């Protein structure tokens, strides 16, 4: 990486950083880089930047680098980082805000994770829960691998693990209302 002047980078990305902070409710200045989030992260092995490095990128104004990272798509939102953080920095909410911003800007680095995320949330919105078989079929078709899990289907179906028919929760309208409320507050479409 070539040397860059930090104050101009920060000025250039100030509005974007503030938008991410507002969406997530996280002030990145609260992180003092202790590293507990990264040490406890079960997904850190697969990330290009560990969670503490994502926050450091934001603190320094390198918002574009954070938006282009694979890390924001790999984060499992398991809350391990948040529970370990002595400053209660809600990293999962920050990662979700970064994902949304990356999606808006067309900076999705892992298309399959993004496809899965949209298919999963779409299933939850429609049925109030995930319809596993529908999720598998939709994801595989959209990701260009229609027969990927076809060999698994008969055994899963015969053992009652998946069903071709979705089951709905009793009050699926309440779940739909949650999705509508999130959208009305500027949340992303799935």
Short mmCIF file of N, CA and C in Angstrom, two decimals:
data_model
loop_
_atom_site.label_atom_id
_atom_site.label_comp_id
_atom_site.label_asym_id
_atom_site.label_seq_id
_atom_site.Cartn_x
_atom_site.Cartn_y
_atom_site.Cartn_z
N UNK A 1 0.84 -1.17 0.00
CA UNK A 1 0.00 0.00 0.00
C UNK A 1 0.89 1.24 0.00
N UNK A 2 0.61 2.13 -0.87
CA UNK A 2 1.39 3.36 -0.97
C UNK A 2 1.01 4.32 0.16
N UNK A 3 1.92 5.18 0.56
CA UNK A 3 1.62 6.15 1.62
C UNK A 3 0.50 7.10 1.16
N UNK A 4 -0.40 7.40 2.09
CA UNK A 4 -1.49 8.33 1.79
C UNK A 4 -1.64 9.32 2.94
N UNK A 5 -2.17 10.45 2.65
CA UNK A 5 -2.34 11.50 3.64
C UNK A 5 -3.68 11.29 4.35
N UNK A 6 -3.63 10.99 5.67
CA UNK A 6 -4.81 10.58 6.41
C UNK A 6 -5.87 11.67 6.55
N UNK A 7 -5.48 12.90 6.75
CA UNK A 7 -6.50 13.93 6.97
C UNK A 7 -7.37 14.13 5.72
N UNK A 8 -6.79 14.02 4.54
CA UNK A 8 -7.61 14.17 3.33
C UNK A 8 -8.50 12.95 3.11
N UNK A 9 -8.00 11.77 3.47
CA UNK A 9 -8.82 10.55 3.36
C UNK A 9 -10.00 10.64 4.31
N UNK A 10 -9.73 11.07 5.54
CA UNK A 10 -10.80 11.21 6.53
C UNK A 10 -11.84 12.22 6.07
N UNK A 11 -11.39 13.35 5.54
CA UNK A 11 -12.32 14.38 5.06
C UNK A 11 -13.15 13.85 3.89
N UNK A 12 -12.52 13.13 3.01
CA UNK A 12 -13.19 12.59 1.83
C UNK A 12 -14.27 11.59 2.22
N UNK A 13 -14.06 10.80 3.28
CA UNK A 13 -14.98 9.73 3.65
C UNK A 13 -15.81 10.05 4.90
N UNK A 14 -15.75 11.28 5.38
CA UNK A 14 -16.41 11.65 6.62
C UNK A 14 -17.92 11.37 6.59
N UNK A 15 -18.60 11.80 5.54
CA UNK A 15 -20.05 11.62 5.46
C UNK A 15 -20.43 10.14 5.43
N UNK A 16 -19.69 9.36 4.68
CA UNK A 16 -19.94 7.93 4.60
C UNK A 16 -19.73 7.26 5.96
N UNK A 17 -18.66 7.62 6.64
CA UNK A 17 -18.40 7.06 7.97
C UNK A 17 -19.51 7.42 8.93
N UNK A 18 -19.94 8.66 8.92
CA UNK A 18 -21.02 9.09 9.82
C UNK A 18 -22.33 8.37 9.50
N UNK A 19 -22.58 8.11 8.23
CA UNK A 19 -23.79 7.38 7.86
C UNK A 19 -23.74 5.94 8.40
N UNK A 20 -22.59 5.30 8.29
CA UNK A 20 -22.42 3.93 8.82
C UNK A 20 -22.58 3.95 10.33
N UNK A 21 -21.99 4.93 10.98
CA UNK A 21 -22.11 5.02 12.45
C UNK A 21 -23.57 5.25 12.86
N UNK A 22 -24.26 6.10 12.14
CA UNK A 22 -25.67 6.38 12.46
C UNK A 22 -26.52 5.13 12.27
N UNK A 23 -26.31 4.43 11.16
CA UNK A 23 -27.09 3.22 10.88
C UNK A 23 -26.85 2.13 11.93
N UNK A 24 -25.62 2.02 12.37
CA UNK A 24 -25.28 0.94 13.30
C UNK A 24 -25.45 1.34 14.76
N UNK A 25 -25.42 2.64 15.03
CA UNK A 25 -25.46 3.08 16.42
C UNK A 25 -24.12 2.92 17.11
N UNK A 26 -23.05 2.74 16.33
CA UNK A 26 -21.71 2.50 16.86
C UNK A 26 -20.82 3.71 16.57
N UNK A 27 -20.14 4.18 17.60
CA UNK A 27 -19.14 5.24 17.44
C UNK A 27 -17.79 4.53 17.39
N UNK A 28 -17.15 4.52 16.23
CA UNK A 28 -15.91 3.75 16.08
C UNK A 28 -14.78 4.28 16.95
N UNK A 29 -14.90 5.52 17.41
CA UNK A 29 -13.86 6.07 18.30
C UNK A 29 -13.86 5.37 19.66
N UNK A 30 -14.94 4.68 20.00
CA UNK A 30 -15.00 4.00 21.30
C UNK A 30 -14.06 2.80 21.38
N UNK A 31 -13.66 2.27 20.24
CA UNK A 31 -12.75 1.12 20.23
C UNK A 31 -11.32 1.58 20.49
N UNK A 32 -10.67 0.96 21.48
CA UNK A 32 -9.26 1.31 21.73
C UNK A 32 -8.31 0.19 21.33
N UNK A 33 -8.76 -0.69 20.44
CA UNK A 33 -7.91 -1.69 19.78
C UNK A 33 -7.29 -2.70 20.75
N UNK A 34 -8.07 -3.18 21.72
CA UNK A 34 -7.55 -4.19 22.65
C UNK A 34 -7.40 -5.55 21.97
N UNK A 35 -8.21 -5.81 20.94
CA UNK A 35 -8.09 -7.06 20.20
C UNK A 35 -8.93 -8.21 20.72
N UNK A 36 -9.71 -8.01 21.78
CA UNK A 36 -10.53 -9.10 22.32
C UNK A 36 -11.55 -9.60 21.31
N UNK A 37 -12.07 -8.71 20.49
CA UNK A 37 -13.04 -9.11 19.47
C UNK A 37 -12.42 -10.09 18.48
N UNK A 38 -11.24 -9.77 18.03
CA UNK A 38 -10.56 -10.60 17.03
C UNK A 38 -10.08 -11.91 17.62
N UNK A 39 -9.64 -11.87 18.88
CA UNK A 39 -9.16 -13.09 19.54
C UNK A 39 -10.27 -14.10 19.73
N UNK A 40 -11.50 -13.62 19.94
CA UNK A 40 -12.61 -14.53 20.18
C UNK A 40 -13.43 -14.87 18.96
N UNK A 41 -13.19 -14.21 17.84
CA UNK A 41 -14.02 -14.40 16.65
C UNK A 41 -13.84 -15.79 16.05
N UNK A 42 -14.92 -16.58 15.96
CA UNK A 42 -14.81 -17.92 15.39
C UNK A 42 -14.61 -17.91 13.87
N UNK A 43 -14.80 -16.78 13.23
CA UNK A 43 -14.66 -16.69 11.77
C UNK A 43 -13.39 -15.96 11.35
N UNK A 44 -12.58 -15.53 12.30
CA UNK A 44 -11.39 -14.74 11.99
C UNK A 44 -10.44 -15.44 11.02
N UNK A 45 -10.38 -16.76 11.09
CA UNK A 45 -9.47 -17.51 10.21
C UNK A 45 -9.78 -17.30 8.74
N UNK A 46 -11.03 -16.96 8.41
CA UNK A 46 -11.44 -16.82 7.01
C UNK A 46 -11.49 -15.37 6.55
N UNK A 47 -11.23 -14.42 7.45
CA UNK A 47 -11.37 -13.01 7.13
C UNK A 47 -10.10 -12.42 6.55
N UNK A 48 -10.26 -11.43 5.68
CA UNK A 48 -9.09 -10.72 5.17
C UNK A 48 -8.62 -9.67 6.18
N UNK A 49 -9.54 -9.10 6.94
CA UNK A 49 -9.22 -8.21 8.06
C UNK A 49 -9.98 -8.75 9.27
N UNK A 50 -9.31 -8.92 10.39
CA UNK A 50 -10.02 -9.35 11.60
C UNK A 50 -10.88 -8.17 12.08
N UNK A 51 -11.87 -8.41 12.93
CA UNK A 51 -12.80 -7.35 13.32
C UNK A 51 -12.13 -6.06 13.82
N UNK A 52 -11.10 -6.18 14.62
CA UNK A 52 -10.42 -4.98 15.14
C UNK A 52 -9.82 -4.17 14.00
N UNK A 53 -9.36 -4.84 12.96
CA UNK A 53 -8.77 -4.14 11.81
C UNK A 53 -9.84 -3.40 11.00
N UNK A 54 -11.04 -3.95 10.94
CA UNK A 54 -12.14 -3.25 10.26
C UNK A 54 -12.42 -1.94 10.97
N UNK A 55 -12.49 -2.00 12.29
CA UNK A 55 -12.72 -0.77 13.05
C UNK A 55 -11.56 0.20 12.86
N UNK A 56 -10.35 -0.31 12.83
CA UNK A 56 -9.20 0.58 12.64
C UNK A 56 -9.24 1.25 11.27
N UNK A 57 -9.63 0.49 10.24
CA UNK A 57 -9.79 1.10 8.92
C UNK A 57 -10.77 2.25 8.98
N UNK A 58 -11.90 2.05 9.67
CA UNK A 58 -12.90 3.10 9.79
C UNK A 58 -12.37 4.29 10.59
N UNK A 59 -11.66 4.00 11.67
CA UNK A 59 -11.10 5.08 12.49
C UNK A 59 -10.14 5.96 11.68
N UNK A 60 -9.45 5.36 10.74
CA UNK A 60 -8.48 6.10 9.93
C UNK A 60 -9.10 6.69 8.66
N UNK A 61 -10.38 6.40 8.43
CA UNK A 61 -11.06 6.97 7.27
C UNK A 61 -11.05 6.09 6.03
N UNK A 62 -10.52 4.88 6.13
CA UNK A 62 -10.46 3.97 4.98
C UNK A 62 -11.77 3.18 4.86
N UNK A 63 -12.86 3.91 4.72
CA UNK A 63 -14.18 3.29 4.67
C UNK A 63 -14.32 2.41 3.44
N UNK A 64 -13.79 2.85 2.30
CA UNK A 64 -13.89 2.05 1.08
C UNK A 64 -13.22 0.69 1.24
N UNK A 65 -12.07 0.65 1.90
CA UNK A 65 -11.38 -0.63 2.12
C UNK A 65 -12.23 -1.54 2.99
N UNK A 66 -12.88 -0.97 4.00
CA UNK A 66 -13.76 -1.78 4.86
C UNK A 66 -14.95 -2.31 4.06
N UNK A 67 -15.52 -1.47 3.19
CA UNK A 67 -16.66 -1.88 2.38
C UNK A 67 -16.29 -2.95 1.36
N UNK A 68 -15.05 -2.95 0.91
CA UNK A 68 -14.60 -3.93 -0.08
C UNK A 68 -14.09 -5.23 0.55
N UNK A 69 -14.01 -5.26 1.86
CA UNK A 69 -13.43 -6.44 2.51
C UNK A 69 -14.40 -7.63 2.50
N UNK A 70 -13.84 -8.82 2.53
CA UNK A 70 -14.64 -10.04 2.64
C UNK A 70 -15.17 -10.20 4.06
N UNK A 71 -14.49 -9.58 5.02
CA UNK A 71 -14.84 -9.74 6.43
C UNK A 71 -16.29 -9.41 6.72
N UNK A 72 -16.80 -8.32 6.16
CA UNK A 72 -18.17 -7.92 6.48
C UNK A 72 -19.19 -8.95 6.00
N UNK A 73 -18.82 -9.75 5.01
CA UNK A 73 -19.73 -10.79 4.50
C UNK A 73 -19.53 -12.11 5.23
N UNK A 74 -18.39 -12.28 5.85
CA UNK A 74 -18.09 -13.53 6.56
C UNK A 74 -18.58 -13.50 8.01
N UNK A 75 -18.69 -12.30 8.58
CA UNK A 75 -19.14 -12.16 9.97
C UNK A 75 -20.43 -12.95 10.19
N UNK A 76 -20.44 -13.80 11.20
CA UNK A 76 -21.60 -14.65 11.50
C UNK A 76 -22.59 -13.98 12.44
N UNK A 77 -22.30 -12.77 12.88
CA UNK A 77 -23.17 -12.05 13.81
C UNK A 77 -23.47 -12.89 15.06
N UNK A 78 -22.46 -13.58 15.54
CA UNK A 78 -22.64 -14.49 16.68
C UNK A 78 -22.60 -13.77 18.03
N UNK A 79 -22.19 -12.51 18.02
CA UNK A 79 -22.14 -11.66 19.21
C UNK A 79 -20.94 -11.92 20.13
N UNK A 80 -20.04 -12.83 19.75
CA UNK A 80 -18.87 -13.10 20.59
C UNK A 80 -18.05 -11.84 20.80
N UNK A 81 -17.82 -11.09 19.74
CA UNK A 81 -17.02 -9.86 19.83
C UNK A 81 -17.69 -8.85 20.75
N UNK A 82 -18.98 -8.73 20.63
CA UNK A 82 -19.74 -7.75 21.41
C UNK A 82 -19.70 -8.10 22.90
N UNK A 83 -19.85 -9.37 23.22
CA UNK A 83 -19.84 -9.78 24.63
C UNK A 83 -18.45 -9.65 25.24
N UNK A 84 -17.42 -9.77 24.44
CA UNK A 84 -16.04 -9.66 24.95
C UNK A 84 -15.55 -8.22 25.03
N UNK A 85 -16.20 -7.31 24.34
CA UNK A 85 -15.70 -5.94 24.22
C UNK A 85 -15.86 -5.16 25.53
N UNK A 86 -14.75 -4.66 26.08
CA UNK A 86 -14.85 -3.88 27.32
C UNK A 86 -15.54 -2.52 27.13
N UNK A 87 -15.64 -2.05 25.90
CA UNK A 87 -16.29 -0.77 25.60
C UNK A 87 -17.69 -0.96 25.00
N UNK A 88 -18.14 -2.21 24.92
CA UNK A 88 -19.45 -2.56 24.38
C UNK A 88 -19.69 -2.02 22.98
N UNK A 89 -18.67 -2.12 22.14
CA UNK A 89 -18.79 -1.74 20.74
C UNK A 89 -19.55 -2.88 20.05
N UNK A 90 -20.70 -2.56 19.48
CA UNK A 90 -21.56 -3.57 18.86
C UNK A 90 -21.10 -3.84 17.43
N UNK A 91 -20.06 -4.66 17.33
CA UNK A 91 -19.48 -4.98 16.02
C UNK A 91 -20.46 -5.66 15.07
N UNK A 92 -21.29 -6.60 15.52
CA UNK A 92 -22.24 -7.19 14.56
C UNK A 92 -23.15 -6.15 13.90
N UNK A 93 -23.61 -5.17 14.66
CA UNK A 93 -24.44 -4.11 14.06
C UNK A 93 -23.62 -3.28 13.09
N UNK A 94 -22.37 -3.03 13.43
CA UNK A 94 -21.49 -2.28 12.54
C UNK A 94 -21.26 -3.06 11.25
N UNK A 95 -21.00 -4.36 11.37
CA UNK A 95 -20.79 -5.20 10.17
C UNK A 95 -22.03 -5.21 9.28
N UNK A 96 -23.21 -5.26 9.89
CA UNK A 96 -24.45 -5.25 9.10
C UNK A 96 -24.62 -3.91 8.39
N UNK A 97 -24.31 -2.82 9.06
CA UNK A 97 -24.40 -1.50 8.42
C UNK A 97 -23.42 -1.41 7.26
N UNK A 98 -22.23 -1.97 7.43
CA UNK A 98 -21.24 -1.98 6.35
C UNK A 98 -21.72 -2.83 5.18
N UNK A 99 -22.35 -3.97 5.47
CA UNK A 99 -22.90 -4.82 4.41
C UNK A 99 -23.95 -4.06 3.61
N UNK A 100 -24.84 -3.39 4.32
CA UNK A 100 -25.88 -2.63 3.64
C UNK A 100 -25.29 -1.54 2.76
N UNK A 101 -24.31 -0.85 3.30
CA UNK A 101 -23.67 0.23 2.53
C UNK A 101 -22.93 -0.33 1.31
N UNK A 102 -22.26 -1.46 1.50
CA UNK A 102 -21.55 -2.10 0.38
C UNK A 102 -22.54 -2.54 -0.69
N UNK A 103 -23.68 -3.06 -0.26
CA UNK A 103 -24.71 -3.46 -1.22
C UNK A 103 -25.23 -2.28 -2.02
N UNK A 104 -25.48 -1.17 -1.34
CA UNK A 104 -25.95 0.04 -2.02
C UNK A 104 -24.94 0.57 -3.02
N UNK A 105 -23.67 0.46 -2.65
CA UNK A 105 -22.60 1.00 -3.49
C UNK A 105 -22.14 0.01 -4.57
N UNK A 106 -22.72 -1.18 -4.59
CA UNK A 106 -22.31 -2.19 -5.57
C UNK A 106 -20.94 -2.76 -5.29
N UNK A 107 -20.55 -2.81 -4.03
CA UNK A 107 -19.21 -3.30 -3.65
C UNK A 107 -19.27 -4.67 -2.98
N UNK A 108 -20.19 -5.50 -3.40
CA UNK A 108 -20.32 -6.83 -2.80
C UNK A 108 -19.17 -7.70 -3.29
N UNK A 109 -18.31 -8.12 -2.36
CA UNK A 109 -17.13 -8.89 -2.74
C UNK A 109 -17.40 -10.38 -2.82
N UNK A 110 -18.39 -10.85 -2.09
CA UNK A 110 -18.71 -12.28 -2.11
C UNK A 110 -20.16 -12.43 -2.53
N UNK A 111 -20.37 -12.60 -3.82
CA UNK A 111 -21.72 -12.63 -4.38
C UNK A 111 -22.55 -13.77 -3.80
N UNK A 112 -21.93 -14.91 -3.52
CA UNK A 112 -22.69 -16.04 -3.00
C UNK A 112 -23.21 -15.75 -1.58
N UNK A 113 -22.41 -15.12 -0.77
CA UNK A 113 -22.87 -14.78 0.58
C UNK A 113 -24.01 -13.78 0.49
N UNK A 114 -23.90 -12.82 -0.41
CA UNK A 114 -24.96 -11.83 -0.59
C UNK A 114 -26.24 -12.50 -1.09
N UNK A 115 -26.12 -13.42 -2.04
CA UNK A 115 -27.29 -14.15 -2.54
C UNK A 115 -27.95 -14.95 -1.42
N UNK A 116 -27.13 -15.64 -0.63
CA UNK A 116 -27.66 -16.44 0.46
C UNK A 116 -28.38 -15.55 1.48
N UNK A 117 -27.77 -14.43 1.81
CA UNK A 117 -28.35 -13.49 2.76
C UNK A 117 -29.73 -13.03 2.29
N UNK A 118 -29.83 -12.66 1.02
CA UNK A 118 -31.11 -12.20 0.47
C UNK A 118 -32.14 -13.32 0.44
N UNK A 119 -31.73 -14.54 0.04
CA UNK A 119 -32.66 -15.67 -0.02
C UNK A 119 -33.15 -16.04 1.38
N UNK A 120 -32.24 -16.04 2.35
CA UNK A 120 -32.59 -16.38 3.73
C UNK A 120 -33.60 -15.38 4.29
N UNK A 121 -33.30 -14.09 4.16
CA UNK A 121 -34.20 -13.06 4.69
C UNK A 121 -35.54 -13.06 3.95
N UNK A 122 -35.52 -13.32 2.66
CA UNK A 122 -36.76 -13.41 1.90
C UNK A 122 -37.65 -14.54 2.39
N UNK A 123 -37.05 -15.66 2.72
CA UNK A 123 -37.79 -16.80 3.25
C UNK A 123 -38.39 -16.47 4.61
N UNK A 124 -37.62 -15.83 5.46
CA UNK A 124 -38.12 -15.44 6.78
C UNK A 124 -39.27 -14.44 6.64
N UNK A 125 -39.14 -13.50 5.74
CA UNK A 125 -40.20 -12.51 5.56
C UNK A 125 -41.48 -13.16 5.04
N UNK A 126 -41.36 -14.09 4.11
CA UNK A 126 -42.54 -14.73 3.53
C UNK A 126 -43.25 -15.67 4.50
N UNK A 127 -42.49 -16.49 5.22
CA UNK A 127 -43.10 -17.56 6.02
C UNK A 127 -42.97 -17.37 7.53
N UNK A 128 -42.19 -16.38 7.96
CA UNK A 128 -41.97 -16.19 9.38
C UNK A 128 -40.86 -17.08 9.92
N UNK A 129 -40.36 -17.92 9.09
CA UNK A 129 -39.24 -18.81 9.41
C UNK A 129 -38.59 -19.23 8.10
N UNK A 130 -37.50 -19.96 8.18
CA UNK A 130 -36.81 -20.38 6.97
C UNK A 130 -37.42 -21.66 6.42
N UNK A 131 -37.72 -21.66 5.14
CA UNK A 131 -38.12 -22.88 4.44
C UNK A 131 -36.85 -23.43 3.80
N UNK A 132 -36.27 -24.44 4.44
CA UNK A 132 -34.94 -24.91 4.06
C UNK A 132 -34.85 -25.36 2.61
N UNK A 133 -35.80 -26.17 2.17
CA UNK A 133 -35.73 -26.67 0.80
C UNK A 133 -35.83 -25.52 -0.20
N UNK A 134 -36.75 -24.60 0.04
CA UNK A 134 -36.89 -23.44 -0.83
C UNK A 134 -35.63 -22.59 -0.84
N UNK A 135 -35.00 -22.43 0.32
CA UNK A 135 -33.76 -21.66 0.43
C UNK A 135 -32.66 -22.33 -0.40
N UNK A 136 -32.52 -23.64 -0.28
CA UNK A 136 -31.49 -24.37 -1.02
C UNK A 136 -31.71 -24.23 -2.52
N UNK A 137 -32.95 -24.46 -2.95
CA UNK A 137 -33.26 -24.40 -4.38
C UNK A 137 -33.03 -22.98 -4.92
N UNK A 138 -33.55 -21.98 -4.22
CA UNK A 138 -33.39 -20.60 -4.68
C UNK A 138 -31.92 -20.21 -4.75
N UNK A 139 -31.18 -20.50 -3.70
CA UNK A 139 -29.76 -20.13 -3.69
C UNK A 139 -29.00 -20.84 -4.80
N UNK A 140 -29.21 -22.13 -4.96
CA UNK A 140 -28.48 -22.87 -5.99
C UNK A 140 -28.82 -22.40 -7.40
N UNK A 141 -30.08 -22.08 -7.65
CA UNK A 141 -30.46 -21.56 -8.97
C UNK A 141 -29.82 -20.20 -9.22
N UNK A 142 -29.91 -19.31 -8.24
CA UNK A 142 -29.38 -17.96 -8.42
C UNK A 142 -27.86 -17.93 -8.48
N UNK A 143 -27.20 -18.90 -7.85
CA UNK A 143 -25.74 -18.90 -7.87
C UNK A 143 -25.18 -19.73 -9.02
N UNK A 144 -26.08 -20.21 -9.91
CA UNK A 144 -25.62 -20.90 -11.11
C UNK A 144 -25.15 -22.32 -10.89
N UNK A 145 -25.63 -22.95 -9.84
CA UNK A 145 -25.25 -24.34 -9.56
C UNK A 145 -26.52 -25.14 -9.21
N UNK A 146 -27.44 -25.27 -10.17
CA UNK A 146 -28.77 -25.82 -9.88
C UNK A 146 -28.78 -27.25 -9.34
N UNK A 147 -27.81 -28.05 -9.66
CA UNK A 147 -27.83 -29.45 -9.22
C UNK A 147 -26.86 -29.74 -8.08
N UNK A 148 -26.32 -28.69 -7.48
CA UNK A 148 -25.28 -28.84 -6.46
C UNK A 148 -25.67 -29.79 -5.33
N UNK A 149 -26.85 -29.63 -4.77
CA UNK A 149 -27.26 -30.44 -3.62
C UNK A 149 -28.33 -31.47 -3.98
N UNK A 150 -28.53 -31.72 -5.26
CA UNK A 150 -29.59 -32.62 -5.69
C UNK A 150 -29.41 -34.04 -5.14
N UNK A 151 -28.20 -34.49 -5.01
CA UNK A 151 -27.96 -35.83 -4.48
C UNK A 151 -28.31 -35.99 -3.01
N UNK A 152 -28.35 -34.89 -2.28
CA UNK A 152 -28.69 -34.92 -0.86
C UNK A 152 -30.19 -34.93 -0.61
N UNK A 153 -30.95 -34.39 -1.56
CA UNK A 153 -32.38 -34.18 -1.36
C UNK A 153 -33.18 -35.44 -1.04
N UNK A 154 -33.00 -36.56 -1.77
CA UNK A 154 -33.85 -37.72 -1.47
C UNK A 154 -33.73 -38.22 -0.01
N UNK A 155 -32.53 -38.33 0.47
CA UNK A 155 -32.34 -38.81 1.85
C UNK A 155 -32.92 -37.81 2.86
N UNK A 156 -32.68 -36.53 2.64
CA UNK A 156 -33.22 -35.51 3.55
C UNK A 156 -34.74 -35.52 3.53
N UNK A 157 -35.32 -35.68 2.35
CA UNK A 157 -36.78 -35.71 2.22
C UNK A 157 -37.36 -36.95 2.89
N UNK A 158 -36.77 -38.12 2.61
CA UNK A 158 -37.27 -39.37 3.19
C UNK A 158 -37.13 -39.43 4.71
N UNK A 159 -36.12 -38.76 5.25
CA UNK A 159 -35.92 -38.73 6.70
C UNK A 159 -36.68 -37.58 7.37
N UNK A 160 -37.48 -36.85 6.60
CA UNK A 160 -38.29 -35.78 7.17
C UNK A 160 -37.51 -34.54 7.55
N UNK A 161 -36.31 -34.39 7.01
CA UNK A 161 -35.48 -33.23 7.36
C UNK A 161 -35.82 -31.99 6.54
N UNK A 162 -36.33 -32.20 5.33
CA UNK A 162 -36.79 -31.08 4.50
C UNK A 162 -38.15 -31.43 3.92
N UNK A 163 -38.88 -30.39 3.58
CA UNK A 163 -40.20 -30.57 2.98
C UNK A 163 -40.31 -29.64 1.78
N UNK A 164 -40.99 -30.10 0.73
CA UNK A 164 -41.18 -29.21 -0.41
C UNK A 164 -42.19 -28.10 -0.11
N UNK A 165 -42.93 -28.25 0.98
CA UNK A 165 -43.95 -27.27 1.34
C UNK A 165 -43.51 -26.47 2.56
N UNK A 166 -43.54 -25.15 2.45
CA UNK A 166 -43.12 -24.33 3.59
C UNK A 166 -44.16 -24.36 4.71
N UNK A 167 -43.70 -24.30 5.93
CA UNK A 167 -44.63 -24.12 7.05
C UNK A 167 -44.52 -22.67 7.49
N UNK A 168 -45.64 -22.14 7.89
CA UNK A 168 -45.69 -20.73 8.31
C UNK A 168 -45.90 -20.67 9.81
N UNK A 169 -45.37 -19.61 10.42
CA UNK A 169 -45.66 -19.40 11.83
C UNK A 169 -47.07 -18.84 11.95
N UNK A 170 -47.63 -18.86 13.15
CA UNK A 170 -49.01 -18.41 13.34
C UNK A 170 -49.22 -16.96 12.96
N UNK A 171 -48.30 -16.09 13.35
CA UNK A 171 -48.48 -14.66 13.09
C UNK A 171 -47.39 -14.15 12.14
N UNK A 172 -47.41 -14.64 10.91
CA UNK A 172 -46.39 -14.21 9.95
C UNK A 172 -46.55 -12.73 9.60
N UNK A 173 -47.75 -12.17 9.84
CA UNK A 173 -47.95 -10.74 9.58
C UNK A 173 -47.07 -9.89 10.50
N UNK A 174 -46.82 -10.37 11.71
CA UNK A 174 -45.95 -9.63 12.64
C UNK A 174 -44.52 -9.58 12.12
N UNK A 175 -44.07 -10.68 11.52
CA UNK A 175 -42.72 -10.71 10.95
C UNK A 175 -42.64 -9.77 9.76
N UNK A 176 -43.65 -9.78 8.92
CA UNK A 176 -43.68 -8.87 7.78
C UNK A 176 -43.66 -7.41 8.25
N UNK A 177 -44.36 -7.14 9.35
CA UNK A 177 -44.37 -5.78 9.90
C UNK A 177 -42.98 -5.36 10.37
N UNK A 178 -42.23 -6.29 10.90
CA UNK A 178 -40.85 -6.00 11.33
C UNK A 178 -40.01 -5.60 10.12
N UNK A 179 -40.14 -6.36 9.03
CA UNK A 179 -39.39 -6.05 7.81
C UNK A 179 -39.81 -4.68 7.27
N UNK A 180 -41.09 -4.37 7.29
CA UNK A 180 -41.57 -3.07 6.82
C UNK A 180 -41.03 -1.94 7.69
N UNK A 181 -41.00 -2.14 9.02
CA UNK A 181 -40.49 -1.12 9.92
C UNK A 181 -39.01 -0.87 9.66
N UNK A 182 -38.26 -1.93 9.42
CA UNK A 182 -36.83 -1.77 9.12
C UNK A 182 -36.65 -0.99 7.83
N UNK A 183 -37.44 -1.30 6.82
CA UNK A 183 -37.36 -0.56 5.55
C UNK A 183 -37.72 0.91 5.73
N UNK A 184 -38.76 1.17 6.53
CA UNK A 184 -39.19 2.57 6.73
C UNK A 184 -38.13 3.38 7.45
N UNK A 185 -37.24 2.71 8.18
CA UNK A 185 -36.15 3.40 8.87
C UNK A 185 -34.85 3.41 8.07
N UNK A 186 -34.96 3.03 6.80
CA UNK A 186 -33.78 3.10 5.94
C UNK A 186 -33.03 1.80 5.82
N UNK A 187 -33.59 0.71 6.35
CA UNK A 187 -32.93 -0.59 6.24
C UNK A 187 -32.95 -1.09 4.81
N UNK A 188 -32.06 -2.01 4.54
CA UNK A 188 -31.89 -2.49 3.17
C UNK A 188 -32.96 -3.47 2.76
N UNK A 189 -33.26 -3.47 1.49
CA UNK A 189 -34.09 -4.52 0.90
C UNK A 189 -33.25 -5.77 0.82
N UNK A 190 -33.87 -6.90 0.96
CA UNK A 190 -33.09 -8.15 0.84
C UNK A 190 -33.10 -8.64 -0.56
#
